[in-house]
Amino acid sequence: YKLNCAAVFGKGGTKDTRPGYFLHLGHKEIFIGGGMYSPSKEEVEKIRQEIYYNSDTLKAIVSKKDFKQLYGEIKGEQNKVLPEDYKAFVKEQPYIANKQFYVVTSFSKEDVLADDFDKKLLKAFKVMAPLNAFLTQAISE
């Protein structure tokens, strides 16, 4: 038996790599996530360019108190070797080395059963939205 259910909310559904939102409900864990888990090489390059030219925007997103409390930081595998243009920039903006750009936060069973869970869930998605907008802007150019 499958003891969980999941939903992906995004423009292209589950087959699309564009930024989206993810909800996982299981008997042991409840979490949400978003961003880009499997961007193509071309999309990664576009995101890196966006980070390079608009790093202040990304810094503003990830440094917000709510973002840090809910998600900590952007997660994802990183390249060990980067193109020359980006190597010097890694210290200023380490996310430029990422191959994936996603965030995840979990909720306890008590959270889910609380009267205000809908508000907590909505807030978590709203806090994630600027990151998805940044990524969408990057791959749309």
mmCIF file of C-alpha atoms in Angstrom:
data_model
loop_
_atom_site.group_PDB
_atom_site.id
_atom_site.type_symbol
_atom_site.label_atom_id
_atom_site.label_comp_id
_atom_site.label_asym_id
_atom_site.label_seq_id
_atom_site.Cartn_x
_atom_site.Cartn_y
_atom_site.Cartn_z
ATOM 1 C CA TYR A 1 0.000 0.000 0.000
ATOM 2 C CA LYS A 2 1.039 3.540 -0.630
ATOM 3 C CA LEU A 3 0.694 5.397 2.662
ATOM 4 C CA ASN A 4 1.110 8.900 1.312
ATOM 5 C CA CYS A 5 -0.291 11.230 -1.279
ATOM 6 C CA ALA A 6 1.396 14.063 -3.078
ATOM 7 C CA ALA A 7 0.423 16.903 -5.337
ATOM 8 C CA VAL A 8 2.451 19.093 -7.661
ATOM 9 C CA PHE A 9 1.163 22.551 -8.487
ATOM 10 C CA GLY A 10 2.815 24.117 -11.482
ATOM 11 C CA LYS A 11 2.080 25.468 -14.897
ATOM 12 C CA GLY A 12 3.101 22.294 -16.694
ATOM 13 C CA GLY A 13 2.187 19.693 -14.081
ATOM 14 C CA THR A 14 4.437 16.834 -13.031
ATOM 15 C CA LYS A 15 6.235 16.489 -16.366
ATOM 16 C CA ASP A 16 7.427 20.100 -16.414
ATOM 17 C CA THR A 17 10.702 21.393 -14.984
ATOM 18 C CA ARG A 18 9.434 24.940 -14.416
ATOM 19 C CA PRO A 19 9.241 26.209 -10.825
ATOM 20 C CA GLY A 20 6.298 24.868 -8.901
ATOM 21 C CA TYR A 21 4.957 23.829 -5.531
ATOM 22 C CA PHE A 22 4.882 20.372 -3.955
ATOM 23 C CA LEU A 23 2.731 18.997 -1.135
ATOM 24 C CA HIS A 24 3.416 15.599 0.471
ATOM 25 C CA LEU A 25 1.035 14.090 3.012
ATOM 26 C CA GLY A 26 2.048 10.855 4.659
ATOM 27 C CA HIS A 27 1.450 9.011 7.899
ATOM 28 C CA LYS A 28 5.013 9.733 9.048
ATOM 29 C CA GLU A 29 5.806 13.042 7.403
ATOM 30 C CA ILE A 30 4.071 16.067 6.003
ATOM 31 C CA PHE A 31 6.098 18.525 3.981
ATOM 32 C CA ILE A 32 5.931 21.077 1.234
ATOM 33 C CA GLY A 33 8.547 22.158 -1.213
ATOM 34 C CA GLY A 34 9.056 24.235 -4.260
ATOM 35 C CA GLY A 35 11.506 25.631 -6.733
ATOM 36 C CA MET A 36 13.225 23.597 -9.429
ATOM 37 C CA TYR A 37 14.359 20.065 -8.658
ATOM 38 C CA SER A 38 15.393 18.934 -12.154
ATOM 39 C CA PRO A 39 16.223 21.920 -14.342
ATOM 40 C CA SER A 40 17.815 21.228 -17.721
ATOM 41 C CA LYS A 41 21.411 22.303 -18.410
ATOM 42 C CA GLU A 42 20.086 25.246 -20.381
ATOM 43 C CA GLU A 43 17.815 26.276 -17.512
ATOM 44 C CA VAL A 44 20.663 25.974 -14.994
ATOM 45 C CA GLU A 45 22.765 28.281 -17.162
ATOM 46 C CA LYS A 46 19.937 30.824 -17.413
ATOM 47 C CA ILE A 47 19.433 30.706 -13.633
ATOM 48 C CA ARG A 48 23.159 31.220 -13.082
ATOM 49 C CA GLN A 49 23.094 34.243 -15.356
ATOM 50 C CA GLU A 50 20.147 35.640 -13.412
ATOM 51 C CA ILE A 51 21.977 35.053 -10.120
ATOM 52 C CA TYR A 52 25.108 36.686 -11.538
ATOM 53 C CA TYR A 53 23.314 39.810 -12.746
ATOM 54 C CA ASN A 54 20.655 40.039 -10.015
ATOM 55 C CA SER A 55 22.298 38.529 -6.952
ATOM 56 C CA ASP A 56 20.883 41.291 -4.724
ATOM 57 C CA THR A 57 17.355 40.161 -5.582
ATOM 58 C CA LEU A 58 18.123 36.565 -4.632
ATOM 59 C CA LYS A 59 19.914 37.677 -1.456
ATOM 60 C CA ALA A 60 16.847 39.704 -0.472
ATOM 61 C CA ILE A 61 14.598 36.658 -0.959
ATOM 62 C CA VAL A 62 16.694 34.191 1.047
ATOM 63 C CA SER A 63 17.604 36.628 3.818
ATOM 64 C CA LYS A 64 14.013 37.402 4.811
ATOM 65 C CA LYS A 65 13.205 36.258 8.342
ATOM 66 C CA ASP A 66 10.205 34.133 7.304
ATOM 67 C CA PHE A 67 12.193 32.430 4.535
ATOM 68 C CA LYS A 68 15.038 31.547 6.898
ATOM 69 C CA GLN A 69 12.661 30.269 9.580
ATOM 70 C CA LEU A 70 10.660 28.086 7.203
ATOM 71 C CA TYR A 71 13.259 26.911 4.693
ATOM 72 C CA GLY A 72 16.700 27.791 5.979
ATOM 73 C CA GLU A 73 18.326 28.029 2.596
ATOM 74 C CA ILE A 74 17.984 26.947 -1.009
ATOM 75 C CA LYS A 75 18.894 23.286 -1.324
ATOM 76 C CA GLY A 76 20.259 21.272 -4.187
ATOM 77 C CA GLU A 77 23.300 19.566 -5.594
ATOM 78 C CA GLN A 78 26.197 21.798 -6.572
ATOM 79 C CA ASN A 79 28.755 21.580 -9.342
ATOM 80 C CA LYS A 80 32.307 21.057 -8.149
ATOM 81 C CA VAL A 81 33.668 22.673 -11.299
ATOM 82 C CA LEU A 82 32.186 25.902 -12.624
ATOM 83 C CA PRO A 83 32.737 27.942 -15.768
ATOM 84 C CA GLU A 84 35.497 30.535 -15.294
ATOM 85 C CA ASP A 85 33.011 33.420 -15.343
ATOM 86 C CA TYR A 86 31.346 32.138 -12.168
ATOM 87 C CA LYS A 87 34.278 30.802 -10.120
ATOM 88 C CA ALA A 88 35.164 34.141 -8.539
ATOM 89 C CA PHE A 89 31.500 34.860 -7.815
ATOM 90 C CA VAL A 90 30.889 31.748 -5.665
ATOM 91 C CA LYS A 91 32.069 33.438 -2.464
ATOM 92 C CA GLU A 92 29.616 36.291 -2.956
ATOM 93 C CA GLN A 93 26.714 34.098 -4.091
ATOM 94 C CA PRO A 94 27.242 30.353 -3.438
ATOM 95 C CA TYR A 95 23.925 29.396 -5.073
ATOM 96 C CA ILE A 96 25.514 30.066 -8.461
ATOM 97 C CA ALA A 97 27.127 26.614 -8.105
ATOM 98 C CA ASN A 98 23.759 24.873 -7.688
ATOM 99 C CA LYS A 99 22.362 22.408 -10.214
ATOM 100 C CA GLN A 100 19.063 22.296 -8.317
ATOM 101 C CA PHE A 101 17.159 25.131 -6.655
ATOM 102 C CA TYR A 102 14.516 23.999 -4.202
ATOM 103 C CA VAL A 103 13.273 24.525 -0.666
ATOM 104 C CA VAL A 104 11.496 22.183 1.737
ATOM 105 C CA THR A 105 9.804 22.557 5.100
ATOM 106 C CA SER A 106 7.974 19.991 7.178
ATOM 107 C CA PHE A 107 5.005 20.082 9.505
ATOM 108 C CA SER A 108 4.208 17.936 12.512
ATOM 109 C CA LYS A 109 1.002 15.941 12.770
ATOM 110 C CA GLU A 110 -0.066 18.404 15.447
ATOM 111 C CA ASP A 111 0.456 21.286 13.005
ATOM 112 C CA VAL A 112 -1.719 19.580 10.408
ATOM 113 C CA LEU A 113 -4.523 18.923 12.879
ATOM 114 C CA ALA A 114 -4.470 22.460 14.295
ATOM 115 C CA ASP A 115 -7.289 24.862 13.446
ATOM 116 C CA ASP A 116 -4.861 27.294 11.810
ATOM 117 C CA PHE A 117 -3.023 24.799 9.564
ATOM 118 C CA ASP A 118 -4.558 26.301 6.438
ATOM 119 C CA LYS A 119 -3.051 29.670 7.376
ATOM 120 C CA LYS A 120 0.375 28.141 8.098
ATOM 121 C CA LEU A 121 0.327 26.272 4.797
ATOM 122 C CA LEU A 122 -0.701 29.341 2.826
ATOM 123 C CA LYS A 123 1.998 31.413 4.526
ATOM 124 C CA ALA A 124 4.640 28.809 3.685
ATOM 125 C CA PHE A 125 3.658 28.863 0.006
ATOM 126 C CA LYS A 126 3.571 32.684 -0.022
ATOM 127 C CA VAL A 127 7.060 32.851 1.484
ATOM 128 C CA MET A 128 8.269 30.485 -1.250
ATOM 129 C CA ALA A 129 6.594 32.432 -4.079
ATOM 130 C CA PRO A 130 9.344 35.071 -4.584
ATOM 131 C CA LEU A 131 11.915 32.308 -5.139
ATOM 132 C CA ASN A 132 9.687 30.671 -7.743
ATOM 133 C CA ALA A 133 9.153 34.068 -9.385
ATOM 134 C CA PHE A 134 12.927 34.634 -9.509
ATOM 135 C CA LEU A 135 13.490 31.215 -11.090
ATOM 136 C CA THR A 136 10.617 31.692 -13.545
ATOM 137 C CA GLN A 137 12.033 35.056 -14.600
ATOM 138 C CA ALA A 138 15.440 33.471 -15.108
ATOM 139 C CA ILE A 139 14.317 30.667 -17.403
ATOM 140 C CA SER A 140 11.885 32.886 -19.305
ATOM 141 C CA GLU A 141 14.583 35.201 -20.637
#
